Amino acid sequence: MSMMEVTLSIVQFSLEVSANQDLEINIRQQAIQIISWLAKFKASFLKKHKLVVPILQVMCPLLTETANEDEDSDLAADRSAAEVIDTMAINLPRHVLAPVLEFASVSFHHINPKYREAAVTSLGVISEGCCEHLKDKLEDCLKIVLEALKDQEQMVRGAASFALGQFAEHLQPEILSHYANVLPCILNALEDPSDEVKEKSYYALAAFCEDMGEDILPYLDPLICKLVMSLQSSPRNLQETCMSAIGSVAAAAEQAFTPYAEKVLEMMKGFMVLTSDEDLCARARATEVVGIVAMAVGRARVEAILPPFIEAAISGFGLDYSELREYTHGFFSNVAEILGDSFTQYLPHVVPLVFSSCNLDDGSAVDIDDADSVDNGFGGVSSDDDVNDEPRVRNISVRTGVLDEKAAATQAIGFFALHTKSAYAPYLEESLKILIRHSGYFHEDLRLQAVISLKHILTAVRAIPPTHADVQEKQKDVLDTVLNIYIKTMTEDDDKEVVAQACMSVADIVKDCGFAAIEPYILRLAEATLVLLRQESSCQQVESDGEDDGDIDHDEVLMDAVSDLLPAFAKVMGSYFDPIFAKLFDPLMKFAKSPHPPQDKTMVVATLAEVAQEMGAPISAYVDKIMPLVLKELASSDATNRRNAAFCVGEICKNGGATALKYYGDILRSLHNLFSNSESDDAVRDNAAGAIARMIMVQPQSIPLNQVLPVFIKALPLKEDHEESMPVYSCICSLLLSSHPQILPLVPDVIHVFAQVVVSPDESDEVKTNIGKAVSHLISVYGQQMQPILSALPPAHANALATFASRR
């Protein structure tokens, strides 16, 4: 019997055991764990042998089971099944969605409330893994969940609150457009007689409100009134989730939260002096809320009242409670951001606390598999030490609270350095030692914070005045250390989020430090970028069972971060980037081909546009390969793709020289569609205007201006993408200053556009000054003809235009 046949038999047997309610729960749980392991580590095997649906047909019904009172809740079949479904959704989202949706749709109408509970629970469980696919089904899923919130059975309402919180957390930003339906339902759920439903509803409210922004304002007063009343009258566990919701509301409302800040902060002060063990979780949450509220309302309103809160936060370190220390480090990070260099006075008090948390023993227990000597990359080290080439870690158990505390402390190091800059100098050496160690830590959460904080340490070092040669040498040493860690992380770390952050940090450093500083590293950075574009880095290696069914599985955030490196290199290297770009070009273009998803084409076109903008003339060598893709994307059904394509075509025409000329006819025809009434996206139209402006500026003789200009002017002023303002209005001003015959008949329309631009708060003073010069020229040359045109303007517009026209 082959290994494949053995595995198939194991799966079948495990599913039979999992579904058999006559067996003891610990035996069933072990069978479920076998399926869970396969879902996590052999997902493609399950997909290849069409096992996804059979597994889900067993696991979804297990969600309906109720654990016996004498059973360990961790062994409960419904909880174990939910973990399997979650794992499968993360690893096989496209294959999991349909079977789970079918189960949810059928079960939601079941007479048994356990089935209705399972229906909405299943939707919540898959929301993280299936997030991109679920967004297209969001309206239908929301109907089920919101109806379940009104169910007569508490268990169903509780599951609905859980699912809604999961949607709010993972289906951003699409779910925010449903706030008018969702928020009132959550508010009603806060009045539920069940504390369990209330607690989950606070969680849903916190997750939903955090990113609402100004949309929360109409609900702000009733929300805060309800939350404050609940905070005063609820038991401790509800107070904690209630405080979390208050923090999310404050973060969304920002300055509008000011009228409520004093009362909320006064209430938090009461929690921040609690010392009983059972109250420390609430104290931790209150400490977090103070930082969030302070960030929301701003330095001017809170600086004077912060000292007692800071003292209370520092005193909490004497209570030996990891979660309190974790939240307090987050609070200090917020305060550092609020106070900036004024936070320097607190550094002697808080930095030792941060260092102490970073140096904690995390209590990890590790089994080493001596038989397997393969290096497991960054994810394979098993302690705080900077260990390389260790045997593969087989089993890890971590005291999660301490891990979270260390991550928060590592983040705080970065915030302190970033916001106090040169004043952080006395702590830089020890901080760098910690961050170097944590960049090779076994858990990705800590590596992520270390990668972020390393960039902030570099910012602080670079802020030290280079009065002595040793300062300059130290700056070079830190840059060398940071970039070497980032380069290694890019190719060797096994976590995509960590690698993405390293790429983003590299892009920032390249732009901040300039070519002279990064020149010694540019070839290695380019090589690491090439490895990522070829999807050959450690974090891009997935297990394979020898058959590829065409699925493209990569993290969109990762590849967006990788693609941002190319424009960063081009920005500091200019035309000298060409030899490197030549090696990266073909691997980048593969992301625009089938079976890659549409968002990959978005990434490619945006990258090409920015590279063309920064690299200049050498882009002409790539025009013939780029233009078919860009012309196709100008007709994309996705507005973001059309917008990027319009920007890209403009930059290619601007810098592509004679090679681009032969495409002008096709480009103009494609862009014309973006000016029609059928184009509903203002940003697309703005970028199309930018493309036309660039084409006119470089090849006016190749443009039928008598046909193009009326359509071009009619699309103005720009409405959304004001980064296009300079090329668009500079183009028109240039035509006016040269008294081009094709622009003169359109002067009344142009003046009407200019008048709106000069009163717009969204436009820069430079744009308005250029317009003023063009108008001044028109008045000086065509004075009598201009007067009736100017007189027809609204007085405020005419006065603003006259002000800029009179500047010299």
Coordinates of C-alpha atoms in Angstrom, one line a residue, residues 105-447:
S105 CA -27.7 28.6 4.7
V106 CA -29.4 25.3 5.4
S107 CA -28.8 25.1 9.1
F108 CA -29.9 28.7 9.8
H109 CA -33.5 27.7 9.2
H110 CA -33.3 24.5 11.4
I111 CA -35.8 24.2 14.2
N112 CA -33.0 23.1 16.5
P113 CA -31.2 26.2 17.9
K114 CA -27.9 24.4 18.0
Y115 CA -28.0 24.2 14.2
R116 CA -28.8 27.9 14.0
E117 CA -25.9 28.6 16.4
A118 CA -23.6 26.5 14.3
A119 CA -24.7 28.3 11.1
V120 CA -23.6 31.7 12.3
T121 CA -20.6 30.4 14.1
S122 CA -19.3 28.8 10.9
L123 CA -19.5 32.1 9.1
G124 CA -17.5 33.8 11.9
V125 CA -14.9 31.1 11.9
I126 CA -14.1 31.3 8.2
S127 CA -14.1 35.1 8.0
E128 CA -10.4 35.5 8.5
G129 CA -9.2 32.8 6.1
C130 CA -11.9 33.4 3.4
C131 CA -11.9 37.2 3.9
E132 CA -11.3 38.1 0.2
H133 CA -13.9 35.7 -1.1
L134 CA -16.4 36.4 1.7
K135 CA -16.4 40.1 0.9
D136 CA -18.4 39.3 -2.3
K137 CA -21.0 37.4 -0.3
L138 CA -21.0 39.9 2.6
E139 CA -24.6 41.2 2.1
D140 CA -26.1 37.7 2.2
C141 CA -24.0 36.7 5.2
L142 CA -24.9 39.8 7.1
K143 CA -28.6 39.1 6.6
I144 CA -28.1 35.8 8.3
V145 CA -26.0 37.2 11.2
L146 CA -28.2 40.2 11.8
E147 CA -31.3 38.1 11.8
A148 CA -29.6 35.7 14.3
L149 CA -29.0 38.6 16.6
K150 CA -32.8 38.7 17.1
D151 CA -33.2 35.0 17.7
Q152 CA -35.2 33.9 20.7
E153 CA -32.4 31.6 21.9
Q154 CA -29.4 33.1 23.7
M155 CA -26.9 30.7 22.2
V156 CA -27.8 31.9 18.7
R157 CA -27.6 35.6 19.6
G158 CA -24.2 35.0 21.2
A159 CA -22.9 33.2 18.1
A160 CA -24.2 36.1 16.0
S161 CA -22.4 38.6 18.1
F162 CA -19.2 36.6 17.8
A163 CA -19.6 36.4 14.0
L164 CA -20.3 40.1 13.7
G165 CA -17.1 40.8 15.6
Q166 CA -15.2 38.5 13.3
F167 CA -16.7 40.2 10.2
A168 CA -15.8 43.6 11.6
E169 CA -12.2 42.5 12.2
H170 CA -11.5 40.7 9.0
L171 CA -13.9 42.1 6.3
Q172 CA -12.5 45.6 6.3
P173 CA -13.2 48.0 4.7
E174 CA -16.3 46.6 2.9
I175 CA -18.2 45.9 6.1
L176 CA -18.0 49.6 7.0
S177 CA -20.4 50.5 4.2
H178 CA -23.1 48.6 6.1
Y179 CA -22.8 50.6 9.3
A180 CA -26.3 52.0 9.0
N181 CA -27.7 48.4 9.3
V182 CA -25.1 46.9 11.6
L183 CA -24.6 49.6 14.3
P184 CA -28.2 49.8 15.5
C185 CA -28.3 46.0 15.7
I186 CA -25.2 46.0 17.9
L187 CA -26.6 48.7 20.1
N188 CA -29.7 46.6 20.6
A189 CA -27.6 43.6 21.5
L190 CA -25.9 45.6 24.2
E191 CA -29.3 45.5 26.0
D192 CA -29.5 41.7 25.8
P193 CA -30.5 40.1 29.1
S194 CA -27.6 37.6 28.7
D195 CA -24.1 38.8 29.9
E196 CA -22.5 36.4 27.4
V197 CA -24.3 38.1 24.5
K198 CA -23.5 41.5 25.9
E199 CA -19.8 40.7 26.2
K200 CA -19.6 39.4 22.6
S201 CA -21.5 42.5 21.5
Y202 CA -19.0 44.8 23.1
Y203 CA -16.3 42.9 21.2
A204 CA -18.3 43.3 18.0
L205 CA -18.8 47.0 18.7
A206 CA -15.1 47.5 19.4
A207 CA -14.0 45.8 16.2
F208 CA -16.6 47.6 14.1
C209 CA -16.1 51.1 15.4
E210 CA -12.4 51.3 15.3
D211 CA -12.1 52.1 11.5
M212 CA -15.4 54.0 11.1
G213 CA -13.8 57.4 11.1
E214 CA -16.3 60.3 10.8
D215 CA -19.1 57.9 10.0
I216 CA -19.4 57.2 13.7
L217 CA -20.2 60.9 14.5
P218 CA -24.0 60.6 14.3
Y219 CA -23.9 57.7 16.7
L220 CA -21.3 59.2 19.0
D221 CA -23.5 60.6 21.8
P222 CA -25.8 57.6 22.2
L223 CA -22.9 55.3 22.0
I224 CA -20.9 57.0 24.7
C225 CA -23.9 57.5 27.0
K226 CA -24.7 53.8 26.7
L227 CA -21.1 52.7 27.2
V228 CA -20.5 55.0 30.2
M229 CA -23.7 53.8 31.9
S230 CA -22.8 50.2 31.3
L231 CA -19.3 50.8 32.6
Q232 CA -20.8 52.1 35.9
S233 CA -23.2 49.2 36.4
S234 CA -21.7 46.1 34.9
P235 CA -19.7 43.3 36.4
R236 CA -15.9 43.3 35.9
N237 CA -15.8 41.0 32.8
L238 CA -18.3 43.3 31.0
Q239 CA -16.5 46.4 32.2
E240 CA -13.3 45.2 30.4
T241 CA -15.0 44.6 27.1
C242 CA -16.9 47.8 27.5
M243 CA -13.7 49.8 28.0
S244 CA -12.3 48.2 24.8
A245 CA -15.4 49.5 23.0
I246 CA -14.9 53.0 24.4
G247 CA -11.3 52.9 23.2
S248 CA -12.4 52.0 19.7
V249 CA -15.1 54.7 19.6
A250 CA -12.5 57.3 20.7
A251 CA -10.0 56.1 18.1
A252 CA -12.7 56.5 15.4
A253 CA -14.1 59.9 16.6
E254 CA -10.7 61.5 17.2
Q255 CA -11.2 65.2 18.0
A256 CA -15.0 64.8 18.2
F257 CA -14.4 62.7 21.3
T258 CA -13.2 65.8 23.2
P259 CA -16.5 66.5 25.0
Y260 CA -16.4 63.0 26.5
A261 CA -12.7 62.8 27.3
E262 CA -12.7 64.3 30.7
K263 CA -15.5 62.0 32.1
V264 CA -14.0 58.9 30.5
L265 CA -10.5 59.7 31.8
E266 CA -11.8 60.3 35.3
M267 CA -13.5 56.9 35.3
M268 CA -10.3 55.3 34.0
K269 CA -8.3 56.9 36.8
G270 CA -10.5 54.9 39.3
F271 CA -9.6 51.7 37.6
M272 CA -5.8 52.5 37.4
V273 CA -5.4 52.4 41.2
L274 CA -6.9 49.0 41.7
T275 CA -4.5 46.4 43.1
S276 CA -6.5 43.2 43.8
D277 CA -5.6 40.3 41.5
E278 CA -9.1 40.0 40.2
D279 CA -9.1 43.7 39.2
L280 CA -5.8 43.9 37.4
C281 CA -7.2 42.9 34.0
A282 CA -9.6 45.8 34.2
R283 CA -6.7 48.1 35.3
A284 CA -4.8 47.0 32.2
R285 CA -7.7 47.8 29.9
A286 CA -8.2 51.2 31.5
T287 CA -4.5 52.0 31.0
E288 CA -4.9 51.2 27.4
V289 CA -8.0 53.4 27.1
V290 CA -6.3 56.4 28.6
G291 CA -3.6 56.2 25.9
I292 CA -6.2 55.8 23.1
V293 CA -8.3 58.7 24.3
A294 CA -5.2 60.9 24.7
M295 CA -4.2 60.1 21.1
A296 CA -7.7 60.9 19.9
V297 CA -8.1 64.3 21.5
G298 CA -4.5 65.4 21.0
R299 CA -1.5 66.8 23.0
A300 CA -3.0 70.3 23.6
R301 CA -5.9 68.9 25.6
V302 CA -4.1 66.2 27.6
E303 CA -0.5 67.1 28.2
A304 CA -1.3 68.9 31.5
I305 CA -3.4 66.1 32.9
L306 CA -1.2 63.1 31.9
P307 CA 1.4 63.1 34.8
P308 CA -0.8 61.3 37.3
F309 CA -1.8 58.7 34.7
I310 CA 1.8 58.1 33.9
E311 CA 2.7 57.8 37.6
A312 CA -0.2 55.3 38.1
A313 CA 1.0 53.3 35.0
I314 CA 4.6 53.1 36.4
S315 CA 3.3 52.0 39.8
G316 CA 1.5 49.1 38.1
F317 CA 4.8 47.4 37.4
G318 CA 5.1 46.6 41.1
L319 CA 2.0 44.3 40.9
D320 CA 3.7 41.5 38.9
Y321 CA 0.9 41.0 36.3
S322 CA 2.1 40.4 32.7
E323 CA -1.0 41.7 30.9
L324 CA -0.9 44.9 32.9
R325 CA 2.8 45.4 31.9
E326 CA 1.9 44.7 28.3
Y327 CA -0.9 47.3 28.1
T328 CA 1.2 49.8 30.0
H329 CA 4.0 49.5 27.4
G330 CA 1.4 50.3 24.8
F331 CA 0.2 53.2 26.9
F332 CA 3.8 54.6 27.1
S333 CA 4.2 54.2 23.3
N334 CA 1.0 56.3 22.8
V335 CA 2.3 58.9 25.3
A336 CA 5.6 59.1 23.5
E337 CA 3.8 59.7 20.2
I338 CA 1.6 62.4 21.8
L339 CA 4.4 64.3 23.7
G340 CA 7.2 63.9 21.2
D341 CA 10.5 65.3 22.5
S342 CA 8.8 66.3 25.8
F343 CA 8.6 62.6 26.6
T344 CA 12.4 62.7 27.2
Q345 CA 11.7 63.5 30.9
Y346 CA 10.1 60.1 31.4
L347 CA 12.8 58.1 29.6
P348 CA 14.8 57.4 32.8
H349 CA 11.7 56.0 34.4
V350 CA 10.2 53.9 31.6
V351 CA 13.2 52.6 29.6
P352 CA 14.4 50.3 32.4
L353 CA 10.9 48.9 32.6
V354 CA 10.9 48.2 28.9
F355 CA 14.3 46.6 29.1
S356 CA 13.2 44.4 32.0
S357 CA 10.2 43.1 30.0
C358 CA 12.4 42.5 27.0
N359 CA 14.8 40.4 29.0
L360 CA 12.2 38.2 30.7
D361 CA 12.5 34.5 30.5
D362 CA 9.5 33.6 28.3
G363 CA 9.1 30.2 29.7
S364 CA 9.4 28.5 26.4
A365 CA 9.6 24.7 26.4
V366 CA 11.2 23.3 23.3
D367 CA 11.7 19.7 22.0
I368 CA 14.5 19.5 19.5
D369 CA 14.3 16.9 16.8
D370 CA 17.9 15.6 16.6
A371 CA 17.2 13.5 13.6
D372 CA 16.4 16.5 11.5
S373 CA 19.3 18.9 11.1
V374 CA 17.7 21.1 8.5
D375 CA 17.9 24.8 9.4
N376 CA 14.4 26.0 10.0
G377 CA 15.2 29.6 9.3
F378 CA 14.2 32.5 11.6
G379 CA 11.2 30.6 12.8
G380 CA 13.4 27.8 14.1
V381 CA 15.4 29.4 16.9
S382 CA 14.1 28.6 20.3
S383 CA 15.3 31.1 22.8
D384 CA 16.2 34.7 23.2
D385 CA 19.8 34.0 22.2
D386 CA 21.0 34.9 18.7
V387 CA 21.2 31.4 17.5
N388 CA 21.9 30.2 14.0
D389 CA 21.8 26.8 12.4
E390 CA 19.9 25.1 15.2
P391 CA 18.1 21.8 14.6
R392 CA 14.5 22.0 13.7
V393 CA 12.1 22.9 16.5
R394 CA 9.5 20.1 16.9
N395 CA 7.2 21.3 19.7
I396 CA 7.0 24.7 21.3
S397 CA 4.9 25.9 24.2
V398 CA 4.9 29.5 25.2
R399 CA 3.5 31.5 28.1
T400 CA 1.6 33.7 25.7
G401 CA 1.1 36.6 28.2
V402 CA 4.9 37.0 28.5
L403 CA 5.3 36.8 24.8
D404 CA 2.7 39.6 24.3
E405 CA 4.4 41.7 27.0
K406 CA 7.8 41.3 25.3
A407 CA 6.3 42.3 21.9
A408 CA 4.7 45.4 23.5
A409 CA 8.0 46.3 25.1
T410 CA 9.9 45.8 21.9
Q411 CA 7.4 48.1 20.1
A412 CA 7.8 50.7 22.9
I413 CA 11.6 50.8 22.3
G414 CA 10.9 51.9 18.7
F415 CA 8.4 54.5 19.7
F416 CA 10.7 56.0 22.3
A417 CA 13.5 56.2 19.8
L418 CA 11.3 57.6 17.0
H419 CA 9.7 60.4 19.1
T420 CA 12.6 61.5 21.3
K421 CA 15.3 61.0 18.6
S422 CA 18.7 62.2 19.7
A423 CA 17.6 62.3 23.4
Y424 CA 17.3 58.5 23.2
A425 CA 21.1 58.3 22.6
P426 CA 22.0 56.9 26.1
Y427 CA 19.7 53.9 25.6
L428 CA 20.6 53.1 22.0
E429 CA 23.3 50.5 22.6
E430 CA 21.2 48.3 24.9
S431 CA 18.2 48.8 22.7
L432 CA 20.1 47.7 19.6
K433 CA 21.3 44.5 21.4
I434 CA 17.7 43.6 22.4
L435 CA 16.3 44.3 18.9
I436 CA 19.1 42.2 17.2
R437 CA 18.3 39.4 19.6
H438 CA 14.5 39.7 19.0
S439 CA 14.9 39.9 15.2
G440 CA 15.9 36.2 15.4
Y441 CA 13.3 35.2 18.0
F442 CA 11.3 32.0 17.4
H443 CA 7.9 33.7 17.4
E444 CA 6.9 36.0 14.5
D445 CA 5.1 38.5 16.7
L446 CA 8.3 39.5 18.4
R447 CA 10.3 39.5 15.2

